[in-house]
XYZ file of C-alpha atoms in Angstrom:
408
model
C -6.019 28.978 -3.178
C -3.654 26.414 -1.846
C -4.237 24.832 1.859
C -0.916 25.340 3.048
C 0.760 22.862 5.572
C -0.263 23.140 9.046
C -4.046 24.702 7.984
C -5.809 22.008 10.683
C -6.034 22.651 13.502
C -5.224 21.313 17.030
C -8.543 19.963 17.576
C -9.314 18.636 13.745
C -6.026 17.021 13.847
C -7.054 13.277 15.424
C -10.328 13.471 13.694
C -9.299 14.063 10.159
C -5.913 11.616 10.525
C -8.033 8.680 12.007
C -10.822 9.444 8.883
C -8.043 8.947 6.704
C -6.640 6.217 8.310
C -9.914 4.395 8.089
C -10.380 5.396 4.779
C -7.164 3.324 3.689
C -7.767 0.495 6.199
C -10.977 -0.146 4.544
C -9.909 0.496 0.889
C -7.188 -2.217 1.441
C -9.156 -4.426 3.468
C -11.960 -4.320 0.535
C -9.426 -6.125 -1.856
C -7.766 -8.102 0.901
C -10.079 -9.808 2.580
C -11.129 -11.867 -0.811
C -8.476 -14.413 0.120
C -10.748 -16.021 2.527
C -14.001 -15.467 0.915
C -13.070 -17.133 -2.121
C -13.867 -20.926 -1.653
C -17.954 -19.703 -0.818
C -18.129 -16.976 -3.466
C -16.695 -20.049 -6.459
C -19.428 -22.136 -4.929
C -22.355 -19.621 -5.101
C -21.214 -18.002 -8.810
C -20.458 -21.987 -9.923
C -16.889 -21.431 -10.974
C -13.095 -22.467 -9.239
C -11.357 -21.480 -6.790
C -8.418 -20.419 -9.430
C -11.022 -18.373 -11.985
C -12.120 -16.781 -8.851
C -9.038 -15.861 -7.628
C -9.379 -13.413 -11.140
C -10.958 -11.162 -9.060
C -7.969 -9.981 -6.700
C -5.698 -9.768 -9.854
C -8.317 -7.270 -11.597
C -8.902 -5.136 -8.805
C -4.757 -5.015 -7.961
C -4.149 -4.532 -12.014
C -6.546 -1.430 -11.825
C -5.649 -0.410 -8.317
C -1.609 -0.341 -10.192
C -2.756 1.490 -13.226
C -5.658 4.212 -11.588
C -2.369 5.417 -9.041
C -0.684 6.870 -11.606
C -3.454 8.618 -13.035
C -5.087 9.776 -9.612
C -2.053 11.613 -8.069
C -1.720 13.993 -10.812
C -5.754 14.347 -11.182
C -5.260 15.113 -7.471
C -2.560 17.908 -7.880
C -4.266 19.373 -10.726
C -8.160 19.391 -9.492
C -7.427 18.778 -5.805
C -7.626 16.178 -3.173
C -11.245 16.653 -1.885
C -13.140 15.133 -5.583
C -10.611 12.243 -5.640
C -10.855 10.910 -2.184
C -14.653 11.179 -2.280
C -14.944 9.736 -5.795
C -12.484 7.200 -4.685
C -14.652 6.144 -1.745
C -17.823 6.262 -3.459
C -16.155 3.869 -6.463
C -14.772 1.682 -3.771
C -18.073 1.358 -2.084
C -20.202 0.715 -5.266
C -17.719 -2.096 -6.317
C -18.000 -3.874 -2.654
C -21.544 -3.478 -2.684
C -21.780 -4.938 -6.199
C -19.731 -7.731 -5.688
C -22.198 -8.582 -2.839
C -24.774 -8.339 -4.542
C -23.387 -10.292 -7.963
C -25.298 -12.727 -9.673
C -22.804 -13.987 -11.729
C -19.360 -14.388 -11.756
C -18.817 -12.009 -14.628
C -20.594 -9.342 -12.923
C -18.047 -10.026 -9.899
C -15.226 -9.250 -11.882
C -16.824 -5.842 -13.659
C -17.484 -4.935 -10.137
C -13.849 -5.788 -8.820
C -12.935 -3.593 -11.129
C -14.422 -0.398 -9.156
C -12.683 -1.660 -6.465
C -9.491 -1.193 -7.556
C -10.333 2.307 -9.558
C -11.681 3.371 -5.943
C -8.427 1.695 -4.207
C -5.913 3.161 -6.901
C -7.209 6.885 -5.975
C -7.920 6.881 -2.272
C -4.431 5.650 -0.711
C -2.581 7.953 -2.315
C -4.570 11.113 -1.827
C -4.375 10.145 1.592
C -0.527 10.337 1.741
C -0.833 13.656 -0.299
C -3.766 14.984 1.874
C -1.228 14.785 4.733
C 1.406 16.432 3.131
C -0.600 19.429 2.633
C -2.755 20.134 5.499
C -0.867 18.419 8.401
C 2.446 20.604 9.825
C 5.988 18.846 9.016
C 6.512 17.914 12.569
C 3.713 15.683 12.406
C 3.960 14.503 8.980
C 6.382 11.610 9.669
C 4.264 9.577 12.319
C 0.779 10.927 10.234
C 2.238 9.279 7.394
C 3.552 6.109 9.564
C -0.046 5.727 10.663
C -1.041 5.243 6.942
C 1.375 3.496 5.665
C 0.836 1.026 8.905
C -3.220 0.508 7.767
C -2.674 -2.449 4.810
C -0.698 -4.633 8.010
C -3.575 -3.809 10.233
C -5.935 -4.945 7.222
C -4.267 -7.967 7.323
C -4.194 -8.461 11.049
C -7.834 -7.557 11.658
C -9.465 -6.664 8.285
C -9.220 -9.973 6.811
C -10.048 -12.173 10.133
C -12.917 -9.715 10.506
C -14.263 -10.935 7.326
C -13.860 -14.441 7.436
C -15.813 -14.598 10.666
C -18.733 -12.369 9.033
C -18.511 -14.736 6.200
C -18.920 -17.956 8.555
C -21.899 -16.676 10.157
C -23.705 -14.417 7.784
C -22.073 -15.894 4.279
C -19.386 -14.452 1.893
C -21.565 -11.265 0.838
C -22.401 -10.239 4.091
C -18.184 -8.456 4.655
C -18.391 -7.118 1.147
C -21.757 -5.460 1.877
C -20.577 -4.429 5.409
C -17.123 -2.970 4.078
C -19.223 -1.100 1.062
C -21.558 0.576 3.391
C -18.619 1.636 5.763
C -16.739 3.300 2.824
C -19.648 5.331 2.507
C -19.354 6.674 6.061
C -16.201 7.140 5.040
C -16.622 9.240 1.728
C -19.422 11.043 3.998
C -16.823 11.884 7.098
C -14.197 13.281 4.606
C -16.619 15.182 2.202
C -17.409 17.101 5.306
C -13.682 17.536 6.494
C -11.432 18.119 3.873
C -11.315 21.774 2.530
C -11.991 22.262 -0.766
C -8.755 23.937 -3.087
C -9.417 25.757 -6.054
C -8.270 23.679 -9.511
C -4.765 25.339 -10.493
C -5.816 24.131 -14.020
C -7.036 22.632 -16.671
C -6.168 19.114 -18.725
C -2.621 20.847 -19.860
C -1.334 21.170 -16.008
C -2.793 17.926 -15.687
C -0.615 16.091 -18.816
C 2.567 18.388 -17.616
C 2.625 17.668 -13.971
C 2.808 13.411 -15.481
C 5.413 14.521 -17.784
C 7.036 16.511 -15.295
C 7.206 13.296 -13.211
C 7.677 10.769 -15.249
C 10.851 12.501 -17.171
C 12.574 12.904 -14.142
C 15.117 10.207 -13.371
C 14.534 10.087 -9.772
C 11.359 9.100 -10.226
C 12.000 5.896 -11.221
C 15.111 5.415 -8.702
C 11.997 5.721 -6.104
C 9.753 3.468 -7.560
C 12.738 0.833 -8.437
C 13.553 0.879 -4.762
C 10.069 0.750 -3.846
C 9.295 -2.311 -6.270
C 12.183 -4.437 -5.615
C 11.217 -4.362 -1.800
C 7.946 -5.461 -2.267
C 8.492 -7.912 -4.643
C 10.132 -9.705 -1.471
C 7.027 -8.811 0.387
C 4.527 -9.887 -2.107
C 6.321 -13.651 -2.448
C 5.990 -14.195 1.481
C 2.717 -13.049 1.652
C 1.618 -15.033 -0.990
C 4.056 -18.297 -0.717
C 4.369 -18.581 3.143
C 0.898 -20.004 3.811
C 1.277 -23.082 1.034
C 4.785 -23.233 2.720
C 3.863 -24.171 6.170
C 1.251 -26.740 4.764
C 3.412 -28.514 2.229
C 6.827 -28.185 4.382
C 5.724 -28.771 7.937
C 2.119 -30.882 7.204
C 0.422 -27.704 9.082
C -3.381 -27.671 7.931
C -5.167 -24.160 6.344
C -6.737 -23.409 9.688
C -3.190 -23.530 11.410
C -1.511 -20.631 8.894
C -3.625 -18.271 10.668
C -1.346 -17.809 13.740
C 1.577 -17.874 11.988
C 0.345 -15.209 9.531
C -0.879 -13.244 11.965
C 2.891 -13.299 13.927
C 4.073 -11.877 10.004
C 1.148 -8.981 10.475
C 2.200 -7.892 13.715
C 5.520 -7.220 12.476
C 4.104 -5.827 9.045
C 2.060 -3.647 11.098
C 4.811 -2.736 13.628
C 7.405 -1.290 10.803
C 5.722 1.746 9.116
C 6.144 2.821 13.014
C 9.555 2.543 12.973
C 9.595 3.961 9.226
C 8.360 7.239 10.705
C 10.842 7.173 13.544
C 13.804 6.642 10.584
C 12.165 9.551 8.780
C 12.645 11.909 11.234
C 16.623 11.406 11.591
C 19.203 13.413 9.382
C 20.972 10.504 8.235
C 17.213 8.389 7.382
C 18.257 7.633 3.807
C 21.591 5.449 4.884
C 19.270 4.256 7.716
C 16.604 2.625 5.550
C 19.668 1.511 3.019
C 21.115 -0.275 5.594
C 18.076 -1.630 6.994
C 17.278 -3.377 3.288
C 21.158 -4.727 2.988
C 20.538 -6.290 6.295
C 17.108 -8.003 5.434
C 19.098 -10.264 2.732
C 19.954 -12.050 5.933
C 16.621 -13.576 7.325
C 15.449 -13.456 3.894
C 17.413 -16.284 3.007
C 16.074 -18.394 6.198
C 12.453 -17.980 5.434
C 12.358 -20.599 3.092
C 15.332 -22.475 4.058
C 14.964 -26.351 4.296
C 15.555 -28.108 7.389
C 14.106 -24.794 9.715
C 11.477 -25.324 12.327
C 7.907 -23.553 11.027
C 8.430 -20.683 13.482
C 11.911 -20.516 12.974
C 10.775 -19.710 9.405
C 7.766 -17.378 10.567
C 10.169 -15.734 13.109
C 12.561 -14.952 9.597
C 9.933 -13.831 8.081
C 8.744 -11.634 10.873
C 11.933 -9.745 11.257
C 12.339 -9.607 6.562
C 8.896 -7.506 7.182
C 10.427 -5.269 9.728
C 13.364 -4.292 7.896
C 11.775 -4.212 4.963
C 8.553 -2.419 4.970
C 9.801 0.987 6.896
C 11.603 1.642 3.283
C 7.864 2.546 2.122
C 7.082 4.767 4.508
C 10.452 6.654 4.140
C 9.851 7.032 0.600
C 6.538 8.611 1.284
C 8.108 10.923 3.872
C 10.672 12.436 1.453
C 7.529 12.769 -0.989
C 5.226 14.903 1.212
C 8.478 16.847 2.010
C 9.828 17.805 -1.116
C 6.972 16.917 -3.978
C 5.418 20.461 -3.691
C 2.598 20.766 -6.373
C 3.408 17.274 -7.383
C 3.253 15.150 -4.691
C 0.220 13.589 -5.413
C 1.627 12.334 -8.512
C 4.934 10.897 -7.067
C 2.291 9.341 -4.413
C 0.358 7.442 -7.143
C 3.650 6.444 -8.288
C 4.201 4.755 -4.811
C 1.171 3.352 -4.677
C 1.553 1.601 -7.918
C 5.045 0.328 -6.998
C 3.325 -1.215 -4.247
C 0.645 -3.409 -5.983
C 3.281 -3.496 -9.025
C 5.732 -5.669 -6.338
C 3.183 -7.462 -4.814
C 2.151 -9.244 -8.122
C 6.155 -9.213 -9.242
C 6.975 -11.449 -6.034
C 3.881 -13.413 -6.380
C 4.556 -13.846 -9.680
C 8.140 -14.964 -9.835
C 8.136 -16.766 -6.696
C 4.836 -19.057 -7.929
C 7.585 -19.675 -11.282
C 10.483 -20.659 -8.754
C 8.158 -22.681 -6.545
C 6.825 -24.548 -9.679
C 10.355 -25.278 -11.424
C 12.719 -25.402 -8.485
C 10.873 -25.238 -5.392
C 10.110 -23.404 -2.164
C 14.191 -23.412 -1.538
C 14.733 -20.912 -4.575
C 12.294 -18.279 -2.926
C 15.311 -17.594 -0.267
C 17.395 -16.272 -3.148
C 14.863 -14.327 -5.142
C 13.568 -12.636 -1.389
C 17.778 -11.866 -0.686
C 18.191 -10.372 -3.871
C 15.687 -8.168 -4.418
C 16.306 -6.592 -0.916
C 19.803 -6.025 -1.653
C 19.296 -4.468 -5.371
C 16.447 -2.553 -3.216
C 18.902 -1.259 -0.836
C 21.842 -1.050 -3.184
C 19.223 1.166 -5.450
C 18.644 3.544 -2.460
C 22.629 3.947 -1.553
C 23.117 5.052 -4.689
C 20.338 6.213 -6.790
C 17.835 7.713 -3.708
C 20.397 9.529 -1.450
C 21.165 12.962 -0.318
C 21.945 14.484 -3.488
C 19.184 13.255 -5.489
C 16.873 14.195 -3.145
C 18.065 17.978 -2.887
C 17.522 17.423 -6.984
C 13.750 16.907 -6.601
C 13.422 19.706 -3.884
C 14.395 21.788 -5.703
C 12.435 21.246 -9.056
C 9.139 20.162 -7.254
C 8.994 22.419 -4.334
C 8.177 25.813 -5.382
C 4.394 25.729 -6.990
C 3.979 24.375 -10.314
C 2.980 27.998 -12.401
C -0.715 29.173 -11.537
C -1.121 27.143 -8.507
């Protein structure tokens, strides 16, 4: 049978929230916190800095691709195999890269990382949508979205000082035996649903999905904003150093200024979610971004003029996420683990799209054309929601989603 929404209880409410939370927090943080780590680990597997960057893009590549298939796995077998799988492939993959002995067997390990990471986030988000009561669900949901900002803001520093005293395999082992914990604390608390089916429910809830237009309004929105994110995250830090002389070890307080306000917005996201008019809200909010997205690489700024820019881009920017997830736990029914992975692969899907393009614009034109490509794809993101993810469409996939898929 079902859980139905509001099955936990006063009591198991914190408890099984925070478990989730640090579920996410950690799966992120295990595929963030490579940045750092990255000079020691080339030395010690005798390759370069660039071929070891390889690593982050085959854990985010799988993370991208496993999403999609792990929300509808998680509809059709339930939520309690895939979040414990998850965290036991995310564990294995930090632990292995630890303990690599070669730079190949890095990468084959990276690449449980992002399995793990591409099926824990968003069973999370669905997890939430069917145990947790509605009232709750928008600041829940907040709280989850806000865990990849606080990866950032403490995850990653965490590591780097582990790393400085211990070495660059000491977070990765640290991180893969927390995940454990993790997959231990949630084995114990999440109930366990009976499958609605077999592998035909599973191919015709991604069918379902996929056919239906919205879908990809959501995930178009959801892309386009985080393209903007993914070029700042990635292009700030070389930024500051080439534009303003600023050495590696001085990006860190300027990043961190970004984080707090990366880490800040999914809170107002699930404030936004709550009002009647949230879809306009967040539309706006993404048509006003185009405005200190064009200063954060503007020539001529002040370094913290351009931090501060980039600061406020992430607040009105980021909340658009956690709206999107709101409407999904809402109205997704029996499929909103699917339209989660969808999310969740919009997100890594942007990151590498701004990271991407902007490395193109930086090497062609310079850091000057990043100010366009950040203005536009917040106003096709918000000119996307106005028209494509409003009101109307919205009632559309309520009312094909939320009654129980057949057998459920």
């Amino acid at each position: 049978m079902p859980v139905s929404p509001g099955a936990v209880t006063e009591r198991a409410y914190p408890l099984l929230l925070g478990s989730l939370a640090v579920a996410v927090f950690l799966a992120v943080t295990a595929v963030a916190m490579l940045g750092p780590l990255l000079v020691d680990m080339a030395a010690a597997l005798r390759t370069t800095v660039p071929v070891a960057a390889q690593v982050v893009t085959a854990a985010s590549a799988v993370w991208a691709a496993t999403a999609l298939v792990a929300g509808p796995f998680s509809d059709a077998y339930g939520r309690k195999p895939v979040i414990v799988l998850g965290l036991c492939s995310l564990a294995a993959g930090a632990l292995g890269v630890g303990l690599a002995p070669t730079f190949a067997a890095a990468v084959g390990f990276s690449l449980l990382v992002g399995i793990g990471g591409g099926m824990v986030p968003p069973t999370c988000i669905s997890l939430v949508g069917d145990l947790i009561a509605s009232r709750r669900q928008p600041m829940s949901i907040a709280l989850l979205t806000m865990q990849p900002g606080m990866s950032v803001l403490l995850g990653v520093p965490l590591a780097a000082v582990l790393s400085e005293y211990a070495g660059w395999r000491f977070p990765f082992l640290a991180v893969g035996l927390a995940l454990l914990l993790a997959a231990l604390l949630l084995f114990l608390l999440v109930p366990r649903r009976k499958p609605s089916a077999g592998r035909a429910a599973l191919v015709g809830r991604m069918r379902r999905v996929a056919t239906f237009p919205v879908t990809w309004y959501l995930a178009g929105t959801n892309i386009l904003a985080r393209t903007a994110w993914g070029a700042v995250i990635t292009l700030l830090p070389p930024f500051l150093i080439v534009t303003y002389g600023m050495r590696k070890v001085e990006t860190a307080l300027p990043m961190a200024v970004v984080a707090l306000w990366m880490t800040a917005a999914p809170l107002l996201g699930g404030r936004i979610g709550r009002l009647r008019r949230r879809l306009a809200v967040t539309a706006g909010l993404l048509l006003m971004a185009a405005i200190p997205g064009l200063g954060v690489f503007l020539p001529g700024w002040s370094a913290w003029s351009s931090v501060l820019a980039a600061g406020l881009l992430m607040l009105l920017v980021v909340p658009v996420t956690t709206v999107l997830v709101i409407l999904i736990a809402e109205t997704g029914g029996g499929s909103r683990g699917t339209f989660a992975g969808v999310i969740s692969s919009s997100n890594w899907g942007g990151m590498a799209a701004g990271a991407a393009i902007g490395g193109v614009l930086v090497d062609h034109v310079g850091y000057g054309a990043l100010s366009f490509l950040l203005a536009g794809a917040v106003l096709a993101s918000g000119l996307l929601m106005a028209f494509a993810v409003n009101e109307r469409a919205m009632a559309r996939l309520r009312d094909r989603f939320s009654p129980p898929p057949e057998g459920e």
